[in-house]
Amino acid sequence: MKRKLVAAVLAIALGAGTAATAFAQVKPEQLVKQRQAKMTLQGKYWGPLAGMLKGAVPYDANVVARNAGFLEALSKMAWDGFDESTKGVKSAALPVVWTDAAKFKQAQDQFQSAVTALVAASKTGDEAKVKAAIGDVGKNCGGCHDSFREKS
Amino acid sequence: MKRKLVAAVLAIALGAGTAATAFAQVKPEQLVKQRQAKMTLQGKYWGPLAGMLKGAVPYDANVVARNAGFLEALSKMAWDGFDESTKGVKSAALPVVWTDAAKFKQAQDQFQSAVTALVAASKTGDEAKVKAAIGDVGKNCGGCHDSFREKS
């Protein structure tokens, strides 16, 4: 029974495309797929915040707090997917990701700091502060996209 | 300048495929893409835990704690994507998602409870408890897949 359960659990893990073994054995294509999945979800939770900043979506402090929390988790999920093994896989990542790892790391850190600051701001109940923090996250999205990602 | 920034911020949001407007206006195809992105990332953080349960991956309490935290966030990210508008979009979701919403909600709640319990277990430093909690998450993955998802 235990064996059957374990087999089922593994089947699910493998079915989801993730090797249930060491990280280094995950296929490069899967690493890129995971990076892109992170971007898809980041877009989901970022979109309404950008809309609030523009005034296209009504300001909602609860949505900001929820989305900021999700963005904080998501903001940590892609970086380990930029493994050397993915260099040859088609993606929007520019070569500078590999040639200037220090600058890429700096952009990651700045982005994560901006998201952490947004989480903190979302707890103050101060709409002006929250909107400034949203703007700062947006600037860091843009900064990273400009330098490290192909224009779409 | 501010206007330019806002435009850039919106362009990024829209470029990521998420309408920067109200949730209801997000395209059904995008909602399904977001659901599937959640599954991809869930697989990323679940895989090593399943491996540890089987003994295929060395047990690492820090990895469990990190992955459990990520899974807790991810476990909340898909359900609002099961919008009625997505009924006609090709996906692995079975019709019972729509015909037995109560049972689907129950499976969601059980899964989230199991993940929350894993987060709690990961803080005890008790490997046996952690492994039992991992097994319980796996059972809940499987339960939901069996009932609500096409076999792949």
JSON list of C-alpha atoms in Angstrom, two decimals, chain A residues 4-150:
[
{"chain": "A", "resi": 4, "resn": "LYS", "atom": "CA", "xyz": [1.63, 1.99, -4.24]},
{"chain": "A", "resi": 5, "resn": "LEU", "atom": "CA", "xyz": [1.16, 5.42, -2.72]},
{"chain": "A", "resi": 6, "resn": "VAL", "atom": "CA", "xyz": [4.78, 6.33, -3.29]},
{"chain": "A", "resi": 7, "resn": "ALA", "atom": "CA", "xyz": [4.53, 5.17, -6.88]},
{"chain": "A", "resi": 8, "resn": "ALA", "atom": "CA", "xyz": [1.42, 7.29, -7.37]},
{"chain": "A", "resi": 9, "resn": "VAL", "atom": "CA", "xyz": [3.09, 10.28, -5.78]},
{"chain": "A", "resi": 10, "resn": "LEU", "atom": "CA", "xyz": [6.09, 9.90, -8.06]},
{"chain": "A", "resi": 11, "resn": "ALA", "atom": "CA", "xyz": [3.90, 9.45, -11.09]},
{"chain": "A", "resi": 12, "resn": "ILE", "atom": "CA", "xyz": [2.28, 12.75, -10.33]},
{"chain": "A", "resi": 13, "resn": "ALA", "atom": "CA", "xyz": [5.62, 14.48, -9.88]},
{"chain": "A", "resi": 14, "resn": "LEU", "atom": "CA", "xyz": [6.91, 13.04, -13.12]},
{"chain": "A", "resi": 15, "resn": "GLY", "atom": "CA", "xyz": [3.63, 13.70, -14.88]},
{"chain": "A", "resi": 16, "resn": "ALA", "atom": "CA", "xyz": [4.04, 17.33, -13.97]},
{"chain": "A", "resi": 17, "resn": "GLY", "atom": "CA", "xyz": [7.30, 17.15, -15.85]},
{"chain": "A", "resi": 18, "resn": "THR", "atom": "CA", "xyz": [9.61, 17.51, -12.91]},
{"chain": "A", "resi": 19, "resn": "ALA", "atom": "CA", "xyz": [12.23, 14.89, -12.29]},
{"chain": "A", "resi": 20, "resn": "ALA", "atom": "CA", "xyz": [11.82, 13.71, -8.74]},
{"chain": "A", "resi": 21, "resn": "THR", "atom": "CA", "xyz": [15.55, 13.51, -8.52]},
{"chain": "A", "resi": 22, "resn": "ALA", "atom": "CA", "xyz": [18.30, 16.04, -7.92]},
{"chain": "A", "resi": 23, "resn": "PHE", "atom": "CA", "xyz": [17.85, 19.50, -9.39]},
{"chain": "A", "resi": 24, "resn": "ALA", "atom": "CA", "xyz": [20.78, 19.12, -11.77]},
{"chain": "A", "resi": 25, "resn": "GLN", "atom": "CA", "xyz": [18.95, 16.32, -13.57]},
{"chain": "A", "resi": 26, "resn": "VAL", "atom": "CA", "xyz": [15.93, 18.43, -14.51]},
{"chain": "A", "resi": 27, "resn": "LYS", "atom": "CA", "xyz": [15.92, 18.88, -18.28]},
{"chain": "A", "resi": 28, "resn": "PRO", "atom": "CA", "xyz": [16.95, 22.32, -19.56]},
{"chain": "A", "resi": 29, "resn": "GLU", "atom": "CA", "xyz": [13.66, 22.66, -21.47]},
{"chain": "A", "resi": 30, "resn": "GLN", "atom": "CA", "xyz": [11.76, 22.03, -18.24]},
{"chain": "A", "resi": 31, "resn": "LEU", "atom": "CA", "xyz": [13.81, 24.65, -16.41]},
{"chain": "A", "resi": 32, "resn": "VAL", "atom": "CA", "xyz": [12.89, 27.19, -19.08]},
{"chain": "A", "resi": 33, "resn": "LYS", "atom": "CA", "xyz": [9.24, 26.13, -18.92]},
{"chain": "A", "resi": 34, "resn": "GLN", "atom": "CA", "xyz": [9.33, 26.70, -15.15]},
{"chain": "A", "resi": 35, "resn": "ARG", "atom": "CA", "xyz": [10.92, 30.14, -15.60]},
{"chain": "A", "resi": 36, "resn": "GLN", "atom": "CA", "xyz": [8.22, 31.07, -18.08]},
{"chain": "A", "resi": 37, "resn": "ALA", "atom": "CA", "xyz": [5.48, 29.72, -15.80]},
{"chain": "A", "resi": 38, "resn": "LYS", "atom": "CA", "xyz": [6.77, 32.04, -13.10]},
{"chain": "A", "resi": 39, "resn": "MET", "atom": "CA", "xyz": [6.48, 34.98, -15.51]},
{"chain": "A", "resi": 40, "resn": "THR", "atom": "CA", "xyz": [2.91, 33.97, -16.42]},
{"chain": "A", "resi": 41, "resn": "LEU", "atom": "CA", "xyz": [1.88, 33.96, -12.75]},
{"chain": "A", "resi": 42, "resn": "GLN", "atom": "CA", "xyz": [3.81, 37.13, -12.01]},
{"chain": "A", "resi": 43, "resn": "GLY", "atom": "CA", "xyz": [1.80, 38.76, -14.79]},
{"chain": "A", "resi": 44, "resn": "LYS", "atom": "CA", "xyz": [-1.42, 37.50, -13.22]},
{"chain": "A", "resi": 45, "resn": "TYR", "atom": "CA", "xyz": [-0.72, 39.16, -9.89]},
{"chain": "A", "resi": 46, "resn": "TRP", "atom": "CA", "xyz": [1.11, 42.19, -11.24]},
{"chain": "A", "resi": 47, "resn": "GLY", "atom": "CA", "xyz": [-1.50, 43.17, -13.84]},
{"chain": "A", "resi": 48, "resn": "PRO", "atom": "CA", "xyz": [-4.15, 44.43, -11.40]},
{"chain": "A", "resi": 49, "resn": "LEU", "atom": "CA", "xyz": [-1.54, 46.41, -9.45]},
{"chain": "A", "resi": 50, "resn": "ALA", "atom": "CA", "xyz": [-0.36, 48.14, -12.60]},
{"chain": "A", "resi": 51, "resn": "GLY", "atom": "CA", "xyz": [-4.02, 48.84, -13.37]},
{"chain": "A", "resi": 52, "resn": "MET", "atom": "CA", "xyz": [-4.53, 50.40, -9.94]},
{"chain": "A", "resi": 53, "resn": "LEU", "atom": "CA", "xyz": [-1.49, 52.61, -10.41]},
{"chain": "A", "resi": 54, "resn": "LYS", "atom": "CA", "xyz": [-2.93, 53.85, -13.69]},
{"chain": "A", "resi": 55, "resn": "GLY", "atom": "CA", "xyz": [-6.42, 54.21, -12.26]},
{"chain": "A", "resi": 56, "resn": "ALA", "atom": "CA", "xyz": [-7.83, 51.66, -14.71]},
{"chain": "A", "resi": 57, "resn": "VAL", "atom": "CA", "xyz": [-8.69, 49.30, -11.83]},
{"chain": "A", "resi": 58, "resn": "PRO", "atom": "CA", "xyz": [-10.26, 50.55, -8.58]},
{"chain": "A", "resi": 59, "resn": "TYR", "atom": "CA", "xyz": [-7.79, 50.63, -5.72]},
{"chain": "A", "resi": 60, "resn": "ASP", "atom": "CA", "xyz": [-8.33, 47.67, -3.39]},
{"chain": "A", "resi": 61, "resn": "ALA", "atom": "CA", "xyz": [-5.98, 47.33, -0.42]},
{"chain": "A", "resi": 62, "resn": "ASN", "atom": "CA", "xyz": [-6.90, 43.67, 0.11]},
{"chain": "A", "resi": 63, "resn": "VAL", "atom": "CA", "xyz": [-6.06, 42.74, -3.46]},
{"chain": "A", "resi": 64, "resn": "VAL", "atom": "CA", "xyz": [-2.77, 44.62, -3.18]},
{"chain": "A", "resi": 65, "resn": "ALA", "atom": "CA", "xyz": [-1.85, 42.76, 0.02]},
{"chain": "A", "resi": 66, "resn": "ARG", "atom": "CA", "xyz": [-2.78, 39.38, -1.46]},
{"chain": "A", "resi": 67, "resn": "ASN", "atom": "CA", "xyz": [-1.03, 39.98, -4.78]},
{"chain": "A", "resi": 68, "resn": "ALA", "atom": "CA", "xyz": [2.07, 41.43, -3.11]},
{"chain": "A", "resi": 69, "resn": "GLY", "atom": "CA", "xyz": [2.36, 38.29, -0.98]},
{"chain": "A", "resi": 70, "resn": "PHE", "atom": "CA", "xyz": [2.08, 36.05, -4.03]},
{"chain": "A", "resi": 71, "resn": "LEU", "atom": "CA", "xyz": [4.59, 38.21, -5.93]},
{"chain": "A", "resi": 72, "resn": "GLU", "atom": "CA", "xyz": [7.03, 37.90, -3.04]},
{"chain": "A", "resi": 73, "resn": "ALA", "atom": "CA", "xyz": [6.96, 34.10, -3.34]},
{"chain": "A", "resi": 74, "resn": "LEU", "atom": "CA", "xyz": [7.06, 34.19, -7.14]},
{"chain": "A", "resi": 75, "resn": "SER", "atom": "CA", "xyz": [9.94, 36.68, -7.18]},
{"chain": "A", "resi": 76, "resn": "LYS", "atom": "CA", "xyz": [12.16, 33.94, -5.75]},
{"chain": "A", "resi": 77, "resn": "MET", "atom": "CA", "xyz": [11.12, 31.14, -8.08]},
{"chain": "A", "resi": 78, "resn": "ALA", "atom": "CA", "xyz": [12.92, 31.75, -11.37]},
{"chain": "A", "resi": 79, "resn": "TRP", "atom": "CA", "xyz": [16.57, 32.44, -10.67]},
{"chain": "A", "resi": 80, "resn": "ASP", "atom": "CA", "xyz": [17.72, 28.89, -10.08]},
{"chain": "A", "resi": 81, "resn": "GLY", "atom": "CA", "xyz": [16.22, 28.06, -13.46]},
{"chain": "A", "resi": 82, "resn": "PHE", "atom": "CA", "xyz": [18.93, 30.12, -15.16]},
{"chain": "A", "resi": 83, "resn": "ASP", "atom": "CA", "xyz": [21.18, 27.11, -15.14]},
{"chain": "A", "resi": 84, "resn": "GLU", "atom": "CA", "xyz": [24.08, 26.93, -17.61]},
{"chain": "A", "resi": 85, "resn": "SER", "atom": "CA", "xyz": [22.38, 23.92, -19.18]},
{"chain": "A", "resi": 86, "resn": "THR", "atom": "CA", "xyz": [19.59, 26.19, -20.47]},
{"chain": "A", "resi": 87, "resn": "LYS", "atom": "CA", "xyz": [21.90, 28.41, -22.54]},
{"chain": "A", "resi": 88, "resn": "GLY", "atom": "CA", "xyz": [20.94, 26.69, -25.76]},
{"chain": "A", "resi": 89, "resn": "VAL", "atom": "CA", "xyz": [17.20, 26.55, -25.11]},
{"chain": "A", "resi": 90, "resn": "LYS", "atom": "CA", "xyz": [15.09, 29.07, -27.02]},
{"chain": "A", "resi": 91, "resn": "SER", "atom": "CA", "xyz": [13.76, 31.72, -24.65]},
{"chain": "A", "resi": 92, "resn": "ALA", "atom": "CA", "xyz": [13.56, 35.49, -24.36]},
{"chain": "A", "resi": 93, "resn": "ALA", "atom": "CA", "xyz": [16.63, 35.60, -22.09]},
{"chain": "A", "resi": 94, "resn": "LEU", "atom": "CA", "xyz": [19.38, 37.71, -23.67]},
{"chain": "A", "resi": 95, "resn": "PRO", "atom": "CA", "xyz": [23.02, 36.51, -23.76]},
{"chain": "A", "resi": 96, "resn": "VAL", "atom": "CA", "xyz": [23.94, 39.14, -21.15]},
{"chain": "A", "resi": 97, "resn": "VAL", "atom": "CA", "xyz": [22.26, 36.89, -18.57]},
{"chain": "A", "resi": 98, "resn": "TRP", "atom": "CA", "xyz": [25.29, 34.66, -18.98]},
{"chain": "A", "resi": 99, "resn": "THR", "atom": "CA", "xyz": [27.97, 37.21, -19.83]},
{"chain": "A", "resi": 100, "resn": "ASP", "atom": "CA", "xyz": [27.24, 39.58, -16.94]},
{"chain": "A", "resi": 101, "resn": "ALA", "atom": "CA", "xyz": [26.02, 37.37, -14.13]},
{"chain": "A", "resi": 102, "resn": "ALA", "atom": "CA", "xyz": [26.86, 40.02, -11.53]},
{"chain": "A", "resi": 103, "resn": "LYS", "atom": "CA", "xyz": [24.63, 42.62, -13.18]},
{"chain": "A", "resi": 104, "resn": "PHE", "atom": "CA", "xyz": [21.85, 40.04, -13.54]},
{"chain": "A", "resi": 105, "resn": "LYS", "atom": "CA", "xyz": [22.16, 39.13, -9.87]},
{"chain": "A", "resi": 106, "resn": "GLN", "atom": "CA", "xyz": [21.99, 42.83, -8.96]},
{"chain": "A", "resi": 107, "resn": "ALA", "atom": "CA", "xyz": [18.79, 43.24, -10.99]},
{"chain": "A", "resi": 108, "resn": "GLN", "atom": "CA", "xyz": [17.30, 40.18, -9.25]},
{"chain": "A", "resi": 109, "resn": "ASP", "atom": "CA", "xyz": [18.15, 41.59, -5.84]},
{"chain": "A", "resi": 110, "resn": "GLN", "atom": "CA", "xyz": [16.73, 45.01, -6.67]},
{"chain": "A", "resi": 111, "resn": "PHE", "atom": "CA", "xyz": [13.52, 43.46, -7.95]},
{"chain": "A", "resi": 112, "resn": "GLN", "atom": "CA", "xyz": [13.13, 41.31, -4.85]},
{"chain": "A", "resi": 113, "resn": "SER", "atom": "CA", "xyz": [13.81, 44.31, -2.60]},
{"chain": "A", "resi": 114, "resn": "ALA", "atom": "CA", "xyz": [11.14, 46.31, -4.41]},
{"chain": "A", "resi": 115, "resn": "VAL", "atom": "CA", "xyz": [8.62, 43.49, -3.96]},
{"chain": "A", "resi": 116, "resn": "THR", "atom": "CA", "xyz": [9.52, 43.13, -0.27]},
{"chain": "A", "resi": 117, "resn": "ALA", "atom": "CA", "xyz": [9.02, 46.89, 0.12]},
{"chain": "A", "resi": 118, "resn": "LEU", "atom": "CA", "xyz": [5.61, 46.57, -1.56]},
{"chain": "A", "resi": 119, "resn": "VAL", "atom": "CA", "xyz": [4.61, 43.86, 0.91]},
{"chain": "A", "resi": 120, "resn": "ALA", "atom": "CA", "xyz": [5.64, 46.17, 3.77]},
{"chain": "A", "resi": 121, "resn": "ALA", "atom": "CA", "xyz": [3.82, 49.15, 2.23]},
{"chain": "A", "resi": 122, "resn": "SER", "atom": "CA", "xyz": [0.68, 47.05, 1.75]},
{"chain": "A", "resi": 123, "resn": "LYS", "atom": "CA", "xyz": [0.55, 46.63, 5.53]},
{"chain": "A", "resi": 124, "resn": "THR", "atom": "CA", "xyz": [0.59, 50.37, 6.27]},
{"chain": "A", "resi": 125, "resn": "GLY", "atom": "CA", "xyz": [-2.85, 51.17, 4.88]},
{"chain": "A", "resi": 126, "resn": "ASP", "atom": "CA", "xyz": [-1.34, 54.25, 3.24]},
{"chain": "A", "resi": 127, "resn": "GLU", "atom": "CA", "xyz": [-2.54, 54.33, -0.36]},
{"chain": "A", "resi": 128, "resn": "ALA", "atom": "CA", "xyz": [0.08, 56.86, -1.50]},
{"chain": "A", "resi": 129, "resn": "LYS", "atom": "CA", "xyz": [2.89, 54.76, -0.07]},
{"chain": "A", "resi": 130, "resn": "VAL", "atom": "CA", "xyz": [1.44, 51.62, -1.63]},
{"chain": "A", "resi": 131, "resn": "LYS", "atom": "CA", "xyz": [1.18, 53.25, -5.04]},
{"chain": "A", "resi": 132, "resn": "ALA", "atom": "CA", "xyz": [4.75, 54.52, -4.82]},
{"chain": "A", "resi": 133, "resn": "ALA", "atom": "CA", "xyz": [5.84, 50.98, -3.96]},
{"chain": "A", "resi": 134, "resn": "ILE", "atom": "CA", "xyz": [3.85, 49.56, -6.90]},
{"chain": "A", "resi": 135, "resn": "GLY", "atom": "CA", "xyz": [5.56, 52.08, -9.17]},
{"chain": "A", "resi": 136, "resn": "ASP", "atom": "CA", "xyz": [8.93, 51.02, -7.85]},
{"chain": "A", "resi": 137, "resn": "VAL", "atom": "CA", "xyz": [8.21, 47.35, -8.54]},
{"chain": "A", "resi": 138, "resn": "GLY", "atom": "CA", "xyz": [7.16, 48.32, -12.06]},
{"chain": "A", "resi": 139, "resn": "LYS", "atom": "CA", "xyz": [10.38, 50.23, -12.59]},
{"chain": "A", "resi": 140, "resn": "ASN", "atom": "CA", "xyz": [12.35, 47.17, -11.51]},
{"chain": "A", "resi": 141, "resn": "CYS", "atom": "CA", "xyz": [10.34, 44.88, -13.82]},
{"chain": "A", "resi": 142, "resn": "GLY", "atom": "CA", "xyz": [11.11, 47.27, -16.64]},
{"chain": "A", "resi": 143, "resn": "GLY", "atom": "CA", "xyz": [14.78, 47.62, -15.75]},
{"chain": "A", "resi": 144, "resn": "CYS", "atom": "CA", "xyz": [15.28, 43.89, -15.83]},
{"chain": "A", "resi": 145, "resn": "HIS", "atom": "CA", "xyz": [13.25, 43.40, -19.02]},
{"chain": "A", "resi": 146, "resn": "ASP", "atom": "CA", "xyz": [15.17, 46.17, -20.79]},
{"chain": "A", "resi": 147, "resn": "SER", "atom": "CA", "xyz": [18.55, 44.66, -20.02]},
{"chain": "A", "resi": 148, "resn": "PHE", "atom": "CA", "xyz": [17.98, 40.94, -19.93]},
{"chain": "A", "resi": 149, "resn": "ARG", "atom": "CA", "xyz": [14.95, 40.08, -22.01]},
{"chain": "A", "resi": 150, "resn": "GLU", "atom": "CA", "xyz": [14.20, 40.25, -25.71]}
]
